[in-house]
PDB file of C-alpha atoms in Angstrom:
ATOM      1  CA  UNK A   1      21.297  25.180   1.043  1.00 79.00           C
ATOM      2  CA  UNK A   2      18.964  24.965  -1.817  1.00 87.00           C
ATOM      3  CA  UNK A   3      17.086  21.483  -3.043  1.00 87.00           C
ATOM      4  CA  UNK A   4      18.894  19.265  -0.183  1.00 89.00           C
ATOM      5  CA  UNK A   5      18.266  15.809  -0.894  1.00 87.00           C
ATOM      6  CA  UNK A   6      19.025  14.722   2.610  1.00 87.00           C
ATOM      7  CA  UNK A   7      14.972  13.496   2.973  1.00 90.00           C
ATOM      8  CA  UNK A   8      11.941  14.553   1.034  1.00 90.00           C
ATOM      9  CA  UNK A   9      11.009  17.070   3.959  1.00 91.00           C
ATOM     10  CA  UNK A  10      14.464  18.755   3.181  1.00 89.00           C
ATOM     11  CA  UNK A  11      14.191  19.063  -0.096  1.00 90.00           C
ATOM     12  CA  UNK A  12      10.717  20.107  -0.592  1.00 90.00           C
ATOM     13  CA  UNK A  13      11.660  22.338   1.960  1.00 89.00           C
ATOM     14  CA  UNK A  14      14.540  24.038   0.139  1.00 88.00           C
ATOM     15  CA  UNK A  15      13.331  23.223  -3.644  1.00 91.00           C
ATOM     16  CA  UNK A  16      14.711  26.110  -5.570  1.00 93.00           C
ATOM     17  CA  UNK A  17      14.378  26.156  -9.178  1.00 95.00           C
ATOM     18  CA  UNK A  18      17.727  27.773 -11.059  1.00 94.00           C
ATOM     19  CA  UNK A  19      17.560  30.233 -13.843  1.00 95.00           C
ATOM     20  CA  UNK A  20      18.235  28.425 -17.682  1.00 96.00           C
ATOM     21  CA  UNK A  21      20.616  30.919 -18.333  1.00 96.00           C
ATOM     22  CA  UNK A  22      23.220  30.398 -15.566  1.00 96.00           C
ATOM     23  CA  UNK A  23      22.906  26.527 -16.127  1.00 97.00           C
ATOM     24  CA  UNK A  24      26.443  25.127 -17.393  1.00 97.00           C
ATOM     25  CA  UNK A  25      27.146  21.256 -18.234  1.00 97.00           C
ATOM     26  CA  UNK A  26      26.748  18.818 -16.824  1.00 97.00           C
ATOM     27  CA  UNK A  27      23.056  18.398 -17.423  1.00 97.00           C
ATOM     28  CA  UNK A  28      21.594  14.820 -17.028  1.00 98.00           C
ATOM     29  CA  UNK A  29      23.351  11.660 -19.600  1.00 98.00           C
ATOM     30  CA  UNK A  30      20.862   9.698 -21.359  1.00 97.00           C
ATOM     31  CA  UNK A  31      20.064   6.935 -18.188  1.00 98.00           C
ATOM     32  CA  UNK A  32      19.760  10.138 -15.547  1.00 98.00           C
ATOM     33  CA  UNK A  33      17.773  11.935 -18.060  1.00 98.00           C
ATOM     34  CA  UNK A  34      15.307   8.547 -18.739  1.00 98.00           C
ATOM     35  CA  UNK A  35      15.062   8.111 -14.627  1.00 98.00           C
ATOM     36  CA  UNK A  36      13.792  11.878 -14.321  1.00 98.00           C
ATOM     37  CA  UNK A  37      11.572  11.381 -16.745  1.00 98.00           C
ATOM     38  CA  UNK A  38      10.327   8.146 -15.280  1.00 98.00           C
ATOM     39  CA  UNK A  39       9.759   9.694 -12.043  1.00 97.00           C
ATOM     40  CA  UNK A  40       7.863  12.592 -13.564  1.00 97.00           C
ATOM     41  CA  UNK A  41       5.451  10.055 -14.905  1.00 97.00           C
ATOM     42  CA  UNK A  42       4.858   8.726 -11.461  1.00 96.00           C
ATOM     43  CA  UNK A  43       2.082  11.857 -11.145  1.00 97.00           C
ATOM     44  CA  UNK A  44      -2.105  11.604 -10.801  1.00 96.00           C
ATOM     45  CA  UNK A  45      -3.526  11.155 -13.640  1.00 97.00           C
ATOM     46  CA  UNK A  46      -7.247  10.440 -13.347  1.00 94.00           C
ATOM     47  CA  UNK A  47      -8.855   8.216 -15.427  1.00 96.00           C
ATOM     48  CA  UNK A  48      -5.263   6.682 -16.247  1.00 97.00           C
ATOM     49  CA  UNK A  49      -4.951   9.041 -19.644  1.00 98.00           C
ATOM     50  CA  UNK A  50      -1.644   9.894 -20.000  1.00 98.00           C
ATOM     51  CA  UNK A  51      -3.205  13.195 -21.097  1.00 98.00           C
ATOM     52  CA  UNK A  52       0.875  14.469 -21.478  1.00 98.00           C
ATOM     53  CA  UNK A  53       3.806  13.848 -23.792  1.00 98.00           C
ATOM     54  CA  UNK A  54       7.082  14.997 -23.549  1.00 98.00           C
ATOM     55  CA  UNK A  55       9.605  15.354 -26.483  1.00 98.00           C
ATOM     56  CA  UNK A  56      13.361  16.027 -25.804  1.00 98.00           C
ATOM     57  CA  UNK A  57      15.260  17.835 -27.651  1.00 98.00           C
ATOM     58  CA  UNK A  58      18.931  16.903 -27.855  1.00 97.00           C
ATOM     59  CA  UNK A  59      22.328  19.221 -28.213  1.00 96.00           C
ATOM     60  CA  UNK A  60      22.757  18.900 -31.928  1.00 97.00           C
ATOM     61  CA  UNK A  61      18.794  20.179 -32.351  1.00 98.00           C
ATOM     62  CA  UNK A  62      19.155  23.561 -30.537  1.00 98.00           C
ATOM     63  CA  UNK A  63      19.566  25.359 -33.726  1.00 98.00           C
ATOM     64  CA  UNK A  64      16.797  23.639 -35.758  1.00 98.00           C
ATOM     65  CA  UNK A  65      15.219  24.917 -32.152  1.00 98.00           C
ATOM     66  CA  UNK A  66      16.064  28.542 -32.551  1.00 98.00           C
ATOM     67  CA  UNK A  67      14.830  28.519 -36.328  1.00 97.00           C
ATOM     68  CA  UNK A  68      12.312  27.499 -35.636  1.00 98.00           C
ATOM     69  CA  UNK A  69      11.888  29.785 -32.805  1.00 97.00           C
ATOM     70  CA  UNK A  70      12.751  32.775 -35.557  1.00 95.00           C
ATOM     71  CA  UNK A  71      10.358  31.912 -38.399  1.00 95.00           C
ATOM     72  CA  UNK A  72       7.285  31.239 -35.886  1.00 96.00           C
ATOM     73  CA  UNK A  73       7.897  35.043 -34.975  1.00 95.00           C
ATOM     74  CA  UNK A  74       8.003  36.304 -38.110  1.00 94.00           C
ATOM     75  CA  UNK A  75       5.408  34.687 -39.660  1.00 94.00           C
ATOM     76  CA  UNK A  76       3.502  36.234 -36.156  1.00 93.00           C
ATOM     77  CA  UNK A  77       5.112  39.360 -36.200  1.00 90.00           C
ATOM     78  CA  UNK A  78       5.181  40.765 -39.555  1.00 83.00           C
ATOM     79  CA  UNK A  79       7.858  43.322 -39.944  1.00 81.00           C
ATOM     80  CA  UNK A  80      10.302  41.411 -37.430  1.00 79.00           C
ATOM     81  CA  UNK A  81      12.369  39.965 -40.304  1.00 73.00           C
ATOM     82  CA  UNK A  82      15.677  41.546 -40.176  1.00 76.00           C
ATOM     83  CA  UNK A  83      15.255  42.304 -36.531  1.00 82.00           C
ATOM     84  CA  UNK A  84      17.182  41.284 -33.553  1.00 85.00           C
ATOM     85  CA  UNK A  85      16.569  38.027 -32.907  1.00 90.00           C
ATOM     86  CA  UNK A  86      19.352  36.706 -30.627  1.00 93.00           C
ATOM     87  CA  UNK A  87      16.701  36.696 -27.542  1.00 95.00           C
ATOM     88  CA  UNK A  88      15.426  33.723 -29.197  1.00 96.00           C
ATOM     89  CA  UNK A  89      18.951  32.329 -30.013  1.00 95.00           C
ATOM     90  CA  UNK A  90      19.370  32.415 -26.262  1.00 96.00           C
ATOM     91  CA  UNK A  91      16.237  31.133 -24.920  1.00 97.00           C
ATOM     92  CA  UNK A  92      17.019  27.818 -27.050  1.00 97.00           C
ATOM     93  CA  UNK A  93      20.455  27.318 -26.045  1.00 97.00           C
ATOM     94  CA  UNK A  94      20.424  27.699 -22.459  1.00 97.00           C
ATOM     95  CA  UNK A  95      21.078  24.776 -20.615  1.00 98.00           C
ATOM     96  CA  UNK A  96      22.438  21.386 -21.251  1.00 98.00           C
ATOM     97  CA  UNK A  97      19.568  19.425 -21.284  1.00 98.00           C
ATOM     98  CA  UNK A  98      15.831  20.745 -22.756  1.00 98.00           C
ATOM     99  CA  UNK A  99      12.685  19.273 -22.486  1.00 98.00           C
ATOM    100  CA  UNK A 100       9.212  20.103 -23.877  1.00 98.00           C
ATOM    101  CA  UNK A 101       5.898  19.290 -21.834  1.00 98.00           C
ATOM    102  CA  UNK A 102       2.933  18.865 -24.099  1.00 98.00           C
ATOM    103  CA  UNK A 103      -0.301  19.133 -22.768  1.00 98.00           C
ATOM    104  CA  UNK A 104      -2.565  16.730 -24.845  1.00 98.00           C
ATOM    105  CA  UNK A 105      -5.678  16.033 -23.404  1.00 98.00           C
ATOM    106  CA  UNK A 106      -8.082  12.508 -24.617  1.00 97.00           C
ATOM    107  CA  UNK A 107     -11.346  14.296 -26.147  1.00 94.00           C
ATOM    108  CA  UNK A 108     -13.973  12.602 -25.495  1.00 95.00           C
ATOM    109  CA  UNK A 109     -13.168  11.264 -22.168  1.00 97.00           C
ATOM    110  CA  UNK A 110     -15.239  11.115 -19.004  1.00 97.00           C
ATOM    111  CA  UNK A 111     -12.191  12.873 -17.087  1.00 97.00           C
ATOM    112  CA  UNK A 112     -13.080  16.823 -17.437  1.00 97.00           C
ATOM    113  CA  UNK A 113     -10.396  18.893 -19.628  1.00 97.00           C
ATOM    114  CA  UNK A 114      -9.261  20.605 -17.189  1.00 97.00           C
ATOM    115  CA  UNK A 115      -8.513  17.524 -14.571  1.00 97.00           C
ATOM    116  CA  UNK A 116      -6.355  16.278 -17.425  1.00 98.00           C
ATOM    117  CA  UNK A 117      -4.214  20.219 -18.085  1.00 97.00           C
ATOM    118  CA  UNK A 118      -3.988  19.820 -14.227  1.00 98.00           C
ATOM    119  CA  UNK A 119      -2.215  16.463 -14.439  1.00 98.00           C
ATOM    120  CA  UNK A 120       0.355  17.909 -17.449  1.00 98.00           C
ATOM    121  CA  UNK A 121       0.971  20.477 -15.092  1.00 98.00           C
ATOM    122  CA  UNK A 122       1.265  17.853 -11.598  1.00 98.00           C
ATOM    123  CA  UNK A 123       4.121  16.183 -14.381  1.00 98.00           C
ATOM    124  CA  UNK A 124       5.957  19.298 -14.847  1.00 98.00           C
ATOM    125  CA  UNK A 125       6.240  19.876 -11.143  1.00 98.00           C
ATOM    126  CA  UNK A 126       7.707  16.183 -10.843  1.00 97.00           C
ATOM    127  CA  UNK A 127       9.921  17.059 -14.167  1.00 98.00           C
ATOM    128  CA  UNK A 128      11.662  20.013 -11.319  1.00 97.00           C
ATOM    129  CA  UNK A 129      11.661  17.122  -8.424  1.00 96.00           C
ATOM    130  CA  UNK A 130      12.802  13.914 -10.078  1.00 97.00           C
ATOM    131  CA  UNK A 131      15.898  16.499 -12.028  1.00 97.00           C
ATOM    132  CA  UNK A 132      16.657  18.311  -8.703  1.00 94.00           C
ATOM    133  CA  UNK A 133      16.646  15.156  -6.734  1.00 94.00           C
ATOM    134  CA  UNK A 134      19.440  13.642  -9.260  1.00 95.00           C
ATOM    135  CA  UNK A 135      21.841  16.265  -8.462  1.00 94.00           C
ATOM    136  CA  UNK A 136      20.782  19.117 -11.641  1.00 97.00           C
ATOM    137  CA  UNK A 137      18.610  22.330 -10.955  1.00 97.00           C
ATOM    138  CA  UNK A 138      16.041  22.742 -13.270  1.00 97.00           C
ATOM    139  CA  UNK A 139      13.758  25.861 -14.764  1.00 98.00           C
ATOM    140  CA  UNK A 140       9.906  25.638 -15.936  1.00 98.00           C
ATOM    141  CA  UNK A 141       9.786  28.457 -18.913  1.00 98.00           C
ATOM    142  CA  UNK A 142       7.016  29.796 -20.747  1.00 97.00           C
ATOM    143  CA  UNK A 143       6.520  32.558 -22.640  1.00 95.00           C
ATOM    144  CA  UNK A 144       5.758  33.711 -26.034  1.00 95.00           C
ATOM    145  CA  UNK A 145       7.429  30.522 -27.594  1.00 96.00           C
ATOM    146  CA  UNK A 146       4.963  28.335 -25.023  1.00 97.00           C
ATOM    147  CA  UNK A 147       1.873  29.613 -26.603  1.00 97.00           C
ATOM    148  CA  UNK A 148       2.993  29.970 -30.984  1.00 97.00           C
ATOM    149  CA  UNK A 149       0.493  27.589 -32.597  1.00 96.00           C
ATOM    150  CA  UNK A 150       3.401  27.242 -35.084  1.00 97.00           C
ATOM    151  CA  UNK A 151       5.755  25.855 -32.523  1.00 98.00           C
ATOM    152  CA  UNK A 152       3.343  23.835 -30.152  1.00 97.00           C
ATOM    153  CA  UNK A 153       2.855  22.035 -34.060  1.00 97.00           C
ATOM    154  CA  UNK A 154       6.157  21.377 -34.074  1.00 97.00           C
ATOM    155  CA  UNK A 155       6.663  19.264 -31.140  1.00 97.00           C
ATOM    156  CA  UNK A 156       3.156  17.270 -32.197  1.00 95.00           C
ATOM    157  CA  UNK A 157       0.675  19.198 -30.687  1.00 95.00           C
ATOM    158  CA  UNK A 158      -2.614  18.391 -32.041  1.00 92.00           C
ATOM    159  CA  UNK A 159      -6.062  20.257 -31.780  1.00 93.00           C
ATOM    160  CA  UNK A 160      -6.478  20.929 -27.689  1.00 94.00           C
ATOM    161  CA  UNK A 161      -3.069  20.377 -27.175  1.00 97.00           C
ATOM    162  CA  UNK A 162      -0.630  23.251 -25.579  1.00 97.00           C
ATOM    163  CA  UNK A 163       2.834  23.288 -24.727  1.00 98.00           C
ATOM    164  CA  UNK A 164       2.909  23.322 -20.552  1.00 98.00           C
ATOM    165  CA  UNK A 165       7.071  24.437 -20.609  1.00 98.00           C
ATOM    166  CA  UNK A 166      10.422  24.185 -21.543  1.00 98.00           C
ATOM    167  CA  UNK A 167      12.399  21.958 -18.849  1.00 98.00           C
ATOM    168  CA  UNK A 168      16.019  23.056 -18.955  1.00 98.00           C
ATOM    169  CA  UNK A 169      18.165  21.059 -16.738  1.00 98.00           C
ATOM    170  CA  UNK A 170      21.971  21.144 -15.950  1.00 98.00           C
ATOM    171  CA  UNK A 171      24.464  22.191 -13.220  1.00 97.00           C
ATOM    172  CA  UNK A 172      24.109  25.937 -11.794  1.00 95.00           C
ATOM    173  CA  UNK A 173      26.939  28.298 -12.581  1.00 94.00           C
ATOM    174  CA  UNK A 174      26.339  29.819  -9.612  1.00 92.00           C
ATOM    175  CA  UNK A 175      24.735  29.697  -6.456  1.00 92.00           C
ATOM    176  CA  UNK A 176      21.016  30.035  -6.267  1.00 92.00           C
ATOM    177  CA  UNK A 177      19.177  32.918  -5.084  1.00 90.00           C
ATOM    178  CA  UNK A 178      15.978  32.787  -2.762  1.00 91.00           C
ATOM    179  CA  UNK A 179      12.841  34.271  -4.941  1.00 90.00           C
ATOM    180  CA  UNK A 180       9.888  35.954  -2.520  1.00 93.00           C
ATOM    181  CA  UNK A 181       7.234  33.390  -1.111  1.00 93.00           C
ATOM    182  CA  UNK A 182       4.081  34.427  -0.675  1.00 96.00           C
ATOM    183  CA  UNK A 183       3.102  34.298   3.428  1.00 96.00           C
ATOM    184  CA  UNK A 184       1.239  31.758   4.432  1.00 96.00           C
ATOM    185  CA  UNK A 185      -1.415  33.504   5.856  1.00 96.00           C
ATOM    186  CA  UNK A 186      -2.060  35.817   2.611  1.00 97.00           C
ATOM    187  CA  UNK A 187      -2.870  32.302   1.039  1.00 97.00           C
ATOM    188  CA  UNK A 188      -4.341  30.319   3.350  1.00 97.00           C
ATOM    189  CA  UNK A 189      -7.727  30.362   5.586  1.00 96.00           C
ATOM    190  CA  UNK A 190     -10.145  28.530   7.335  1.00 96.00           C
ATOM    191  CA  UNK A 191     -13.889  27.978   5.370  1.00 97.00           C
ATOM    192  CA  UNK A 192     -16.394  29.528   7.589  1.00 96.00           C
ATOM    193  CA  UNK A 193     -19.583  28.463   7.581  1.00 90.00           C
TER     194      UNK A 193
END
């Protein structure tokens, strides 16, 4: 059984992220969806920065979504007008419920940039937890559309900023599949002195 909520052991024993594709309704109503997000926040964040935002994107946005999904890669792919674009039709309709992590780092602040990309991505992790822990799988995506300058714009980011994902939440279709893990002792050692 995958992400059994039994006890935290359990389920960070079975976490299993879902693919956005196979994710059906229901996805998370407005109070589930706040609590997620509330939990997510609950993450380190040295220096108390916030160095994060997240912008949801409701039901009756996906196709403003998937525009602009299509005009960022044609304006980045020249020749690609006329082209097959339903890949990107797809990717912004999967799933009931879509959320956008925004890495936005404080310039000029005494925490290091880095510290403050590693506490967008600690919040993403929790984004998985706090969604799989209400009852919904959920799926960190990346990709082409995580790194447009054009997009990343269009959800606010500013000059350092980056989008860390797309959070699609909602109910699998089907059941989920184990993915490899890497062995423990391939990935862990001992310092020597």
């Amino acid at each position: 059984m995958f992400n059994d909520t039994s006890s935290l052991l359990a389920h960070l024993a079975t976490r299993r992220s879902g693919k956005a594709r196979d994710m059906i309704a229901p996805g998370p109503d407005a109070a589930q969806l706040r609590g997620i997000i509330a939990l997510a926040l609950r993450t380190p964040d040295h220096g108390k920065l916030a160095p994060w935002r997240i912008v949801t994107v409701a039901g009756e946005q996906r196709e403003a979504f998937a525009a602009l999904l299509k005009k960022a890669w044609i304006a980045e792919n020249p020749g690609a007008a006329g082209m097959d674009l339903s890949a990107l039709d797809q990717f912004a309709h999967q799933a009931p419920t879509l959320l956008v992590l925004v890495s936005a780092p404080v310039a000029g602040a005494k925490v290091p940039v880095w510290e403050q990309q590693m506490s967008a991505g600690a919040v993403g992790m929790n984004l998985l937890h706090a969604a799989h822990a209400h009852g919904f799988v959920g799926s960190w995506l990346t990709g082409w559309a995580a790194y447009s300058a054009e997009v990343a714009a269009a959800f606010g980011a500013g000059d350092g900023d980056t989008i860390v994902g797309y959070f699609f939440l909602g109910t699998p279709a089907r059941e989920l599949d184990e993915r490899p893990r890497p062995e423990y002792d391939d990935v862990v050692r001992a310092w020597e002195i």
